[in-house]
Amino acid sequence: MTFGANTILVLAGCTLFGAIAGSVGTFVLARRRALVSDVAGHAALLGIALGFLAGEALGIGGRSPLVLLVGAASTAFLAAVLVPPLARLRRVGDDGAIATLLAGFFGLGAVFFSLVQSHGSGSQGGLSKLFFGSAAAMTRADLFMLAVLSIGVLSALLFCARGFATVAFDEDFARVSGVPVRALDFALTALLVSVVVAGLQIAGVVLVVALLLTPAATARLAPASIRRTAVLAALLGGTAAFGGVLASLATDSIPTGSAMTLVSATIFAAALALTALRSRVSRAKRATRNIEDLRA
Amino acid sequence: MNRTRDSAVSPLVVEHFSCGYGGDAAVVVRDASFTLASGTMNAIIGPNGGGKSTLLKGLLGLLPATPTGSARFFGGSLDAARARVAFVPQRAEIDWNFPASALDVAAMGLARKAGVFRRLGRGGRDAAMRALETVALADVAHAQIGALSGGQQQRVLVARALAADAELLLLDEPFANADSAASARLLATLQQLARNGRTILAVHHDLAAVRAAFDRAIVIAGHVVADGPPSASLSGSVLAAAYGIDLTTAATTLTTPTTTSTTSTTSTASPRSTDSQAQAHRSTAAQQ
């Protein structure tokens, strides 16, 4: 395992991404929008394909990162904002809305992607990179963009944390009290989409959700305020990403995105086991105390 | 609480109000009219499916379908009165595993007043703490909400409404699944709030409790069946009509009056004399 400049760059980028994904994921999970990020991730494929075709048609080249990013963000955002109104329809519900939109956008994305691949200058074998990411290909420019995104996301979270928590805990109370629920939901969706799109290169459309939600789910196992939960999720996300990159380098065969996801899932499993053990111990202690009380 | 309360303006005037979920379910509550007097305890009572919670949510604009008729809060629209109105949902509608302490939840009441996008200052924390003291939860302020008892959780939700300094509290089944001790405690809290000039409108299912502690009972079974002091509006014949079965046996054990209800749907029932209300206001002022 060698630590060249590129390795350090990838380590820094992935750790940073893991941290912001974990903190945003905390609020997404609290608002019960976990699977909306899955919808956004899968819908991004369509945007990438459309971006590529548009870039080619406009003569600026289909591989221009800006065109691809804008395309991915547009369709991811569109799909994400369609979930709540569709879910509110009677007889559709959350599950139905999420399943339909995820499959619909992904199917459409696959159709357009096959068009891209049949295109003269279309990417060869690019599909697997999009599905599982290619963190090792990270450039200096990518790291810079990630850093800018992190600053933006963290300021937005600091600014909106109280509002996000109020709405997530009880939407009805918030609406009656005049809290701007729609604006806050819009902001949360925008954050979610930014993180998902930024994570496409690192983890791909399928696994990016794991980086967003697994650290947040792990952090929630410890009782705390939502701010502390978000900080803990950021630490866990950063650690998992860092560990994942190292594991990927060490084995040389596991893709970085998959390794990060696996490390994150392992931390979750360990935390879950620890929580179960602790509650068992405290229950046993209580039982012993009760028996002693009875004897006394 | 240092706002001068204008008791001449009713906290809530409802006229020919109909609401429902839209679609096939259509209208659940039809043509409801009633007026609340400030500083009173009001119960919405009626059979399951009669539309009690639907009416409450409809008044607060929480239903998907737009209601018809009018609901005026403190003489104006709900939008103009949001700072003075708070909703206390059913405890079962809340995810109690949410990462928050009792104090965190109480502080959510300040979300609008203190600015959603600003940090909660010392003043905000103090206001949230005072709200918890009012509902006797100061000692568990820093406990995780999931670790509280059912009764305590219900009172945390009331504390949140108090932190918002709401003058009209609309509570959806606050006594559901509460044991008798928890019910008595919550009831005492609500009565104290009413004495201090706040107005309570609670969906309730327990006839005996409403008779004993509320100034006013609005009986709902798809429409307003009866409305007035519980002694009148919860008479045997009214209940028989509302519930579709004869509850006279149950009703007599709960000391039913012999008078039949005067189903006045628009009158302002004012169980407290103006004198005692003025006294209540003075005592509120004295507490500041």
mmCIF file of N, CA and C in Angstrom, chain B residues 154-253:
data_model
loop_
_atom_site.group_PDB
_atom_site.id
_atom_site.type_symbol
_atom_site.label_atom_id
_atom_site.label_comp_id
_atom_site.label_asym_id
_atom_site.label_seq_id
_atom_site.Cartn_x
_atom_site.Cartn_y
_atom_site.Cartn_z
ATOM 1 N N GLN B 154 -47.296 13.268 27.014
ATOM 2 C CA GLN B 154 -48.437 14.106 26.660
ATOM 3 C C GLN B 154 -48.231 15.527 27.199
ATOM 4 N N ARG B 155 -47.688 15.615 28.411
ATOM 5 C CA ARG B 155 -47.486 16.942 28.992
ATOM 6 C C ARG B 155 -46.334 17.699 28.331
ATOM 7 N N VAL B 156 -45.358 16.978 27.793
ATOM 8 C CA VAL B 156 -44.292 17.648 27.036
ATOM 9 C C VAL B 156 -44.907 18.371 25.833
ATOM 10 N N LEU B 157 -45.882 17.707 25.194
ATOM 11 C CA LEU B 157 -46.533 18.319 24.026
ATOM 12 C C LEU B 157 -47.316 19.568 24.442
ATOM 13 N N VAL B 158 -47.907 19.524 25.643
ATOM 14 C CA VAL B 158 -48.606 20.712 26.148
ATOM 15 C C VAL B 158 -47.585 21.814 26.441
ATOM 16 N N ALA B 159 -46.444 21.430 27.017
ATOM 17 C CA ALA B 159 -45.388 22.408 27.328
ATOM 18 C C ALA B 159 -44.913 23.118 26.067
ATOM 19 N N ARG B 160 -44.819 22.364 24.967
ATOM 20 C CA ARG B 160 -44.395 22.970 23.701
ATOM 21 C C ARG B 160 -45.378 24.070 23.276
ATOM 22 N N ALA B 161 -46.685 23.788 23.456
ATOM 23 C CA ALA B 161 -47.702 24.786 23.116
ATOM 24 C C ALA B 161 -47.589 26.006 24.037
ATOM 25 N N LEU B 162 -47.223 25.765 25.305
ATOM 26 C CA LEU B 162 -47.092 26.869 26.256
ATOM 27 C C LEU B 162 -45.859 27.707 25.949
ATOM 28 N N ALA B 163 -44.781 27.034 25.533
ATOM 29 C CA ALA B 163 -43.569 27.773 25.170
ATOM 30 C C ALA B 163 -43.875 28.697 24.003
ATOM 31 N N ALA B 164 -44.786 28.268 23.133
ATOM 32 C CA ALA B 164 -45.198 29.103 22.010
ATOM 33 C C ALA B 164 -46.090 30.249 22.494
ATOM 34 N N ASP B 165 -46.435 30.215 23.788
ATOM 35 C CA ASP B 165 -47.303 31.220 24.402
ATOM 36 C C ASP B 165 -48.670 31.264 23.723
ATOM 37 N N ALA B 166 -49.169 30.088 23.358
ATOM 38 C CA ALA B 166 -50.462 30.027 22.692
ATOM 39 C C ALA B 166 -51.578 30.336 23.684
ATOM 40 N N GLU B 167 -52.587 31.082 23.231
ATOM 41 C CA GLU B 167 -53.722 31.402 24.091
ATOM 42 C C GLU B 167 -54.885 30.454 23.836
ATOM 43 N N LEU B 168 -54.863 29.823 22.655
ATOM 44 C CA LEU B 168 -55.885 28.830 22.332
ATOM 45 C C LEU B 168 -55.182 27.517 22.025
ATOM 46 N N LEU B 169 -55.457 26.507 22.846
ATOM 47 C CA LEU B 169 -54.832 25.204 22.654
ATOM 48 C C LEU B 169 -55.864 24.228 22.115
ATOM 49 N N LEU B 170 -55.574 23.621 20.965
ATOM 50 C CA LEU B 170 -56.468 22.617 20.413
ATOM 51 C C LEU B 170 -55.799 21.268 20.571
ATOM 52 N N LEU B 171 -56.395 20.412 21.414
ATOM 53 C CA LEU B 171 -55.758 19.139 21.747
ATOM 54 C C LEU B 171 -56.548 17.975 21.179
ATOM 55 N N ASP B 172 -55.849 17.075 20.477
ATOM 56 C CA ASP B 172 -56.496 15.909 19.883
ATOM 57 C C ASP B 172 -56.349 14.711 20.824
ATOM 58 N N GLU B 173 -57.426 14.297 21.438
ATOM 59 C CA GLU B 173 -57.424 13.140 22.341
ATOM 60 C C GLU B 173 -56.268 13.141 23.344
ATOM 61 N N PRO B 174 -56.109 14.200 24.132
ATOM 62 C CA PRO B 174 -54.969 14.224 25.058
ATOM 63 C C PRO B 174 -55.076 13.172 26.160
ATOM 64 N N PHE B 175 -56.290 12.663 26.372
ATOM 65 C CA PHE B 175 -56.455 11.697 27.458
ATOM 66 C C PHE B 175 -56.482 10.245 26.973
ATOM 67 N N ALA B 176 -56.195 10.064 25.663
ATOM 68 C CA ALA B 176 -56.213 8.699 25.132
ATOM 69 C C ALA B 176 -55.088 7.880 25.751
ATOM 70 N N ASN B 177 -55.379 6.652 26.122
ATOM 71 C CA ASN B 177 -54.396 5.718 26.670
ATOM 72 C C ASN B 177 -53.666 6.236 27.909
ATOM 73 N N ALA B 178 -54.274 7.163 28.630
ATOM 74 C CA ALA B 178 -53.624 7.649 29.848
ATOM 75 C C ALA B 178 -54.268 6.963 31.049
ATOM 76 N N ASP B 179 -53.452 6.565 32.030
ATOM 77 C CA ASP B 179 -54.046 5.966 33.225
ATOM 78 C C ASP B 179 -54.679 7.077 34.063
ATOM 79 N N SER B 180 -55.401 6.706 35.126
ATOM 80 C CA SER B 180 -56.194 7.718 35.827
ATOM 81 C C SER B 180 -55.314 8.772 36.484
ATOM 82 N N ALA B 181 -54.157 8.389 36.995
ATOM 83 C CA ALA B 181 -53.282 9.378 37.633
ATOM 84 C C ALA B 181 -52.778 10.387 36.602
ATOM 85 N N ALA B 182 -52.355 9.873 35.435
ATOM 86 C CA ALA B 182 -51.850 10.759 34.377
ATOM 87 C C ALA B 182 -52.959 11.674 33.877
ATOM 88 N N SER B 183 -54.184 11.129 33.762
ATOM 89 C CA SER B 183 -55.319 11.929 33.307
ATOM 90 C C SER B 183 -55.596 13.062 34.282
ATOM 91 N N ALA B 184 -55.599 12.723 35.583
ATOM 92 C CA ALA B 184 -55.907 13.729 36.607
ATOM 93 C C ALA B 184 -54.876 14.850 36.565
ATOM 94 N N ARG B 185 -53.632 14.468 36.380
ATOM 95 C CA ARG B 185 -52.554 15.450 36.368
ATOM 96 C C ARG B 185 -52.669 16.386 35.158
ATOM 97 N N LEU B 186 -52.935 15.793 33.983
ATOM 98 C CA LEU B 186 -53.074 16.599 32.772
ATOM 99 C C LEU B 186 -54.282 17.525 32.896
ATOM 100 N N LEU B 187 -55.363 16.966 33.453
ATOM 101 C CA LEU B 187 -56.582 17.756 33.609
ATOM 102 C C LEU B 187 -56.318 18.960 34.513
ATOM 103 N N ALA B 188 -55.613 18.732 35.621
ATOM 104 C CA ALA B 188 -55.303 19.826 36.545
ATOM 105 C C ALA B 188 -54.485 20.902 35.833
ATOM 106 N N THR B 189 -53.531 20.467 34.985
ATOM 107 C CA THR B 189 -52.715 21.418 34.217
ATOM 108 C C THR B 189 -53.591 22.255 33.297
ATOM 109 N N LEU B 190 -54.492 21.582 32.567
ATOM 110 C CA LEU B 190 -55.348 22.301 31.618
ATOM 111 C C LEU B 190 -56.271 23.274 32.348
ATOM 112 N N GLN B 191 -56.804 22.837 33.512
ATOM 113 C CA GLN B 191 -57.697 23.715 34.273
ATOM 114 C C GLN B 191 -56.963 24.956 34.757
ATOM 115 N N GLN B 192 -55.713 24.748 35.172
ATOM 116 C CA GLN B 192 -54.907 25.888 35.619
ATOM 117 C C GLN B 192 -54.687 26.863 34.462
ATOM 118 N N LEU B 193 -54.439 26.325 33.275
ATOM 119 C CA LEU B 193 -54.236 27.174 32.104
ATOM 120 C C LEU B 193 -55.496 27.973 31.796
ATOM 121 N N ALA B 194 -56.650 27.317 31.902
ATOM 122 C CA ALA B 194 -57.916 27.997 31.625
ATOM 123 C C ALA B 194 -58.161 29.105 32.656
ATOM 124 N N ARG B 195 -57.833 28.805 33.916
ATOM 125 C CA ARG B 195 -57.991 29.832 34.954
ATOM 126 C C ARG B 195 -57.128 31.042 34.647
ATOM 127 N N ASN B 196 -55.981 30.812 34.027
ATOM 128 C CA ASN B 196 -55.085 31.915 33.692
ATOM 129 C C ASN B 196 -55.465 32.589 32.377
ATOM 130 N N GLY B 197 -56.629 32.264 31.852
ATOM 131 C CA GLY B 197 -57.135 32.980 30.691
ATOM 132 C C GLY B 197 -56.923 32.294 29.356
ATOM 133 N N ARG B 198 -56.268 31.121 29.350
ATOM 134 C CA ARG B 198 -56.093 30.427 28.074
ATOM 135 C C ARG B 198 -57.348 29.610 27.777
ATOM 136 N N THR B 199 -57.583 29.369 26.513
ATOM 137 C CA THR B 199 -58.785 28.646 26.123
ATOM 138 C C THR B 199 -58.398 27.242 25.665
ATOM 139 N N ILE B 200 -59.121 26.258 26.163
ATOM 140 C CA ILE B 200 -58.814 24.866 25.853
ATOM 141 C C ILE B 200 -59.946 24.286 24.997
ATOM 142 N N LEU B 201 -59.569 23.655 23.879
ATOM 143 C CA LEU B 201 -60.535 22.897 23.086
ATOM 144 C C LEU B 201 -59.941 21.511 22.878
ATOM 145 N N ALA B 202 -60.512 20.518 23.568
ATOM 146 C CA ALA B 202 -59.919 19.179 23.548
ATOM 147 C C ALA B 202 -60.899 18.137 23.051
ATOM 148 N N VAL B 203 -60.422 17.288 22.141
ATOM 149 C CA VAL B 203 -61.224 16.126 21.740
ATOM 150 C C VAL B 203 -61.165 15.133 22.892
ATOM 151 N N HIS B 204 -62.316 14.666 23.324
ATOM 152 C CA HIS B 204 -62.360 13.796 24.490
ATOM 153 C C HIS B 204 -63.312 12.635 24.211
ATOM 154 N N HIS B 205 -63.139 11.525 24.936
ATOM 155 C CA HIS B 205 -64.030 10.390 24.705
ATOM 156 C C HIS B 205 -64.729 9.959 25.988
ATOM 157 N N ASP B 206 -64.345 10.568 27.111
ATOM 158 C CA ASP B 206 -64.850 10.116 28.396
ATOM 159 C C ASP B 206 -65.950 11.063 28.907
ATOM 160 N N LEU B 207 -67.187 10.588 28.844
ATOM 161 C CA LEU B 207 -68.334 11.425 29.230
ATOM 162 C C LEU B 207 -68.216 11.907 30.665
ATOM 163 N N ALA B 208 -67.832 11.004 31.570
ATOM 164 C CA ALA B 208 -67.780 11.357 32.989
ATOM 165 C C ALA B 208 -66.773 12.469 33.235
ATOM 166 N N ALA B 209 -65.607 12.348 32.583
ATOM 167 C CA ALA B 209 -64.557 13.347 32.787
ATOM 168 C C ALA B 209 -64.994 14.708 32.259
ATOM 169 N N VAL B 210 -65.672 14.698 31.121
ATOM 170 C CA VAL B 210 -66.128 15.962 30.548
ATOM 171 C C VAL B 210 -67.158 16.598 31.467
ATOM 172 N N ARG B 211 -68.075 15.787 31.997
ATOM 173 C CA ARG B 211 -69.075 16.319 32.919
ATOM 174 C C ARG B 211 -68.425 16.954 34.131
ATOM 175 N N ALA B 212 -67.374 16.293 34.636
ATOM 176 C CA ALA B 212 -66.768 16.737 35.888
ATOM 177 C C ALA B 212 -65.902 17.975 35.719
ATOM 178 N N ALA B 213 -65.244 18.119 34.573
ATOM 179 C CA ALA B 213 -64.183 19.121 34.530
ATOM 180 C C ALA B 213 -64.307 20.177 33.437
ATOM 181 N N PHE B 214 -65.206 19.997 32.479
ATOM 182 C CA PHE B 214 -65.257 20.941 31.368
ATOM 183 C C PHE B 214 -66.429 21.911 31.504
ATOM 184 N N ASP B 215 -66.247 23.103 30.981
ATOM 185 C CA ASP B 215 -67.297 24.117 31.046
ATOM 186 C C ASP B 215 -68.323 23.904 29.950
ATOM 187 N N ARG B 216 -67.899 23.180 28.921
ATOM 188 C CA ARG B 216 -68.681 23.172 27.697
ATOM 189 C C ARG B 216 -68.417 21.872 26.966
ATOM 190 N N ALA B 217 -69.477 21.269 26.448
ATOM 191 C CA ALA B 217 -69.304 20.055 25.655
ATOM 192 C C ALA B 217 -69.992 20.248 24.308
ATOM 193 N N ILE B 218 -69.226 20.016 23.246
ATOM 194 C CA ILE B 218 -69.788 20.093 21.899
ATOM 195 C C ILE B 218 -69.882 18.649 21.408
ATOM 196 N N VAL B 219 -71.097 18.160 21.248
ATOM 197 C CA VAL B 219 -71.280 16.762 20.849
ATOM 198 C C VAL B 219 -71.324 16.688 19.325
ATOM 199 N N ILE B 220 -70.417 15.892 18.762
ATOM 200 C CA ILE B 220 -70.288 15.788 17.304
ATOM 201 C C ILE B 220 -70.599 14.365 16.848
ATOM 202 N N ALA B 221 -71.496 14.245 15.888
ATOM 203 C CA ALA B 221 -71.719 12.951 15.232
ATOM 204 C C ALA B 221 -72.027 13.262 13.768
ATOM 205 N N GLY B 222 -71.006 13.678 13.041
ATOM 206 C CA GLY B 222 -71.189 14.090 11.652
ATOM 207 C C GLY B 222 -71.679 15.526 11.544
ATOM 208 N N HIS B 223 -72.280 16.011 12.627
ATOM 209 C CA HIS B 223 -72.687 17.417 12.726
ATOM 210 C C HIS B 223 -72.755 17.744 14.215
ATOM 211 N N VAL B 224 -73.017 18.990 14.562
ATOM 212 C CA VAL B 224 -73.123 19.330 15.979
ATOM 213 C C VAL B 224 -74.487 18.859 16.485
ATOM 214 N N VAL B 225 -74.473 17.846 17.344
ATOM 215 C CA VAL B 225 -75.716 17.300 17.886
ATOM 216 C C VAL B 225 -76.212 18.159 19.046
ATOM 217 N N ALA B 226 -75.284 18.571 19.869
ATOM 218 C CA ALA B 226 -75.636 19.423 21.001
ATOM 219 C C ALA B 226 -74.432 20.248 21.388
ATOM 220 N N ASP B 227 -74.682 21.365 22.059
ATOM 221 C CA ASP B 227 -73.594 22.266 22.405
ATOM 222 C C ASP B 227 -74.029 23.092 23.604
ATOM 223 N N GLY B 228 -73.234 23.075 24.641
ATOM 224 C CA GLY B 228 -73.563 23.860 25.819
ATOM 225 C C GLY B 228 -72.873 23.296 27.036
ATOM 226 N N PRO B 229 -73.254 23.743 28.247
ATOM 227 C CA PRO B 229 -72.660 23.176 29.450
ATOM 228 C C PRO B 229 -72.931 21.672 29.471
ATOM 229 N N PRO B 230 -71.987 20.866 29.926
ATOM 230 C CA PRO B 230 -72.173 19.412 29.895
ATOM 231 C C PRO B 230 -73.476 18.972 30.540
ATOM 232 N N SER B 231 -73.905 19.674 31.583
ATOM 233 C CA SER B 231 -75.139 19.288 32.258
ATOM 234 C C SER B 231 -76.313 19.274 31.287
ATOM 235 N N ALA B 232 -76.276 20.156 30.289
ATOM 236 C CA ALA B 232 -77.363 20.207 29.321
ATOM 237 C C ALA B 232 -77.038 19.403 28.067
ATOM 238 N N SER B 233 -75.809 19.603 27.531
ATOM 239 C CA SER B 233 -75.521 19.002 26.230
ATOM 240 C C SER B 233 -75.242 17.504 26.312
ATOM 241 N N LEU B 234 -74.976 16.988 27.503
ATOM 242 C CA LEU B 234 -74.727 15.554 27.608
ATOM 243 C C LEU B 234 -75.914 14.828 28.241
ATOM 244 N N SER B 235 -77.104 15.263 27.911
ATOM 245 C CA SER B 235 -78.283 14.599 28.457
ATOM 246 C C SER B 235 -78.497 13.264 27.750
ATOM 247 N N GLY B 236 -79.261 12.413 28.398
ATOM 248 C CA GLY B 236 -79.501 11.075 27.867
ATOM 249 C C GLY B 236 -80.042 11.065 26.455
ATOM 250 N N SER B 237 -80.987 11.925 26.168
ATOM 251 C CA SER B 237 -81.618 11.890 24.848
ATOM 252 C C SER B 237 -80.631 12.336 23.766
ATOM 253 N N VAL B 238 -79.800 13.323 24.091
ATOM 254 C CA VAL B 238 -78.807 13.798 23.130
ATOM 255 C C VAL B 238 -77.809 12.685 22.833
ATOM 256 N N LEU B 239 -77.351 12.028 23.902
ATOM 257 C CA LEU B 239 -76.360 10.974 23.716
ATOM 258 C C LEU B 239 -76.947 9.811 22.927
ATOM 259 N N ALA B 240 -78.204 9.510 23.198
ATOM 260 C CA ALA B 240 -78.866 8.437 22.454
ATOM 261 C C ALA B 240 -78.874 8.770 20.965
ATOM 262 N N ALA B 241 -79.130 10.048 20.673
ATOM 263 C CA ALA B 241 -79.151 10.472 19.278
ATOM 264 C C ALA B 241 -77.755 10.426 18.665
ATOM 265 N N ALA B 242 -76.750 10.858 19.440
ATOM 266 C CA ALA B 242 -75.394 10.941 18.910
ATOM 267 C C ALA B 242 -74.758 9.567 18.746
ATOM 268 N N TYR B 243 -74.931 8.716 19.742
ATOM 269 C CA TYR B 243 -74.244 7.422 19.723
ATOM 270 C C TYR B 243 -75.106 6.320 19.097
ATOM 271 N N GLY B 244 -76.370 6.627 18.880
ATOM 272 C CA GLY B 244 -77.242 5.654 18.233
ATOM 273 C C GLY B 244 -77.685 4.543 19.158
ATOM 274 N N ILE B 245 -77.299 4.593 20.419
ATOM 275 C CA ILE B 245 -77.793 3.604 21.376
ATOM 276 C C ILE B 245 -78.231 4.351 22.635
ATOM 277 N N ASP B 246 -79.021 3.686 23.439
ATOM 278 C CA ASP B 246 -79.500 4.345 24.636
ATOM 279 C C ASP B 246 -78.444 4.255 25.736
ATOM 280 N N LEU B 247 -77.869 5.386 26.070
ATOM 281 C CA LEU B 247 -76.846 5.410 27.109
ATOM 282 C C LEU B 247 -77.439 5.864 28.440
ATOM 283 N N THR B 248 -78.769 5.863 28.528
ATOM 284 C CA THR B 248 -79.414 6.426 29.714
ATOM 285 C C THR B 248 -78.911 5.765 30.990
ATOM 286 N N THR B 249 -78.740 4.442 30.912
ATOM 287 C CA THR B 249 -78.287 3.729 32.113
ATOM 288 C C THR B 249 -76.929 4.267 32.534
ATOM 289 N N ALA B 250 -76.045 4.377 31.552
ATOM 290 C CA ALA B 250 -74.718 4.898 31.860
ATOM 291 C C ALA B 250 -74.821 6.345 32.306
ATOM 292 N N ALA B 251 -75.700 7.063 31.632
ATOM 293 C CA ALA B 251 -75.809 8.487 31.896
ATOM 294 C C ALA B 251 -76.345 8.787 33.293
ATOM 295 N N THR B 252 -77.313 7.993 33.741
ATOM 296 C CA THR B 252 -77.887 8.293 35.050
ATOM 297 C C THR B 252 -76.864 8.110 36.158
ATOM 298 N N THR B 253 -75.978 7.146 35.992
ATOM 299 C CA THR B 253 -74.963 6.953 37.018
ATOM 300 C C THR B 253 -74.014 8.144 37.066
#
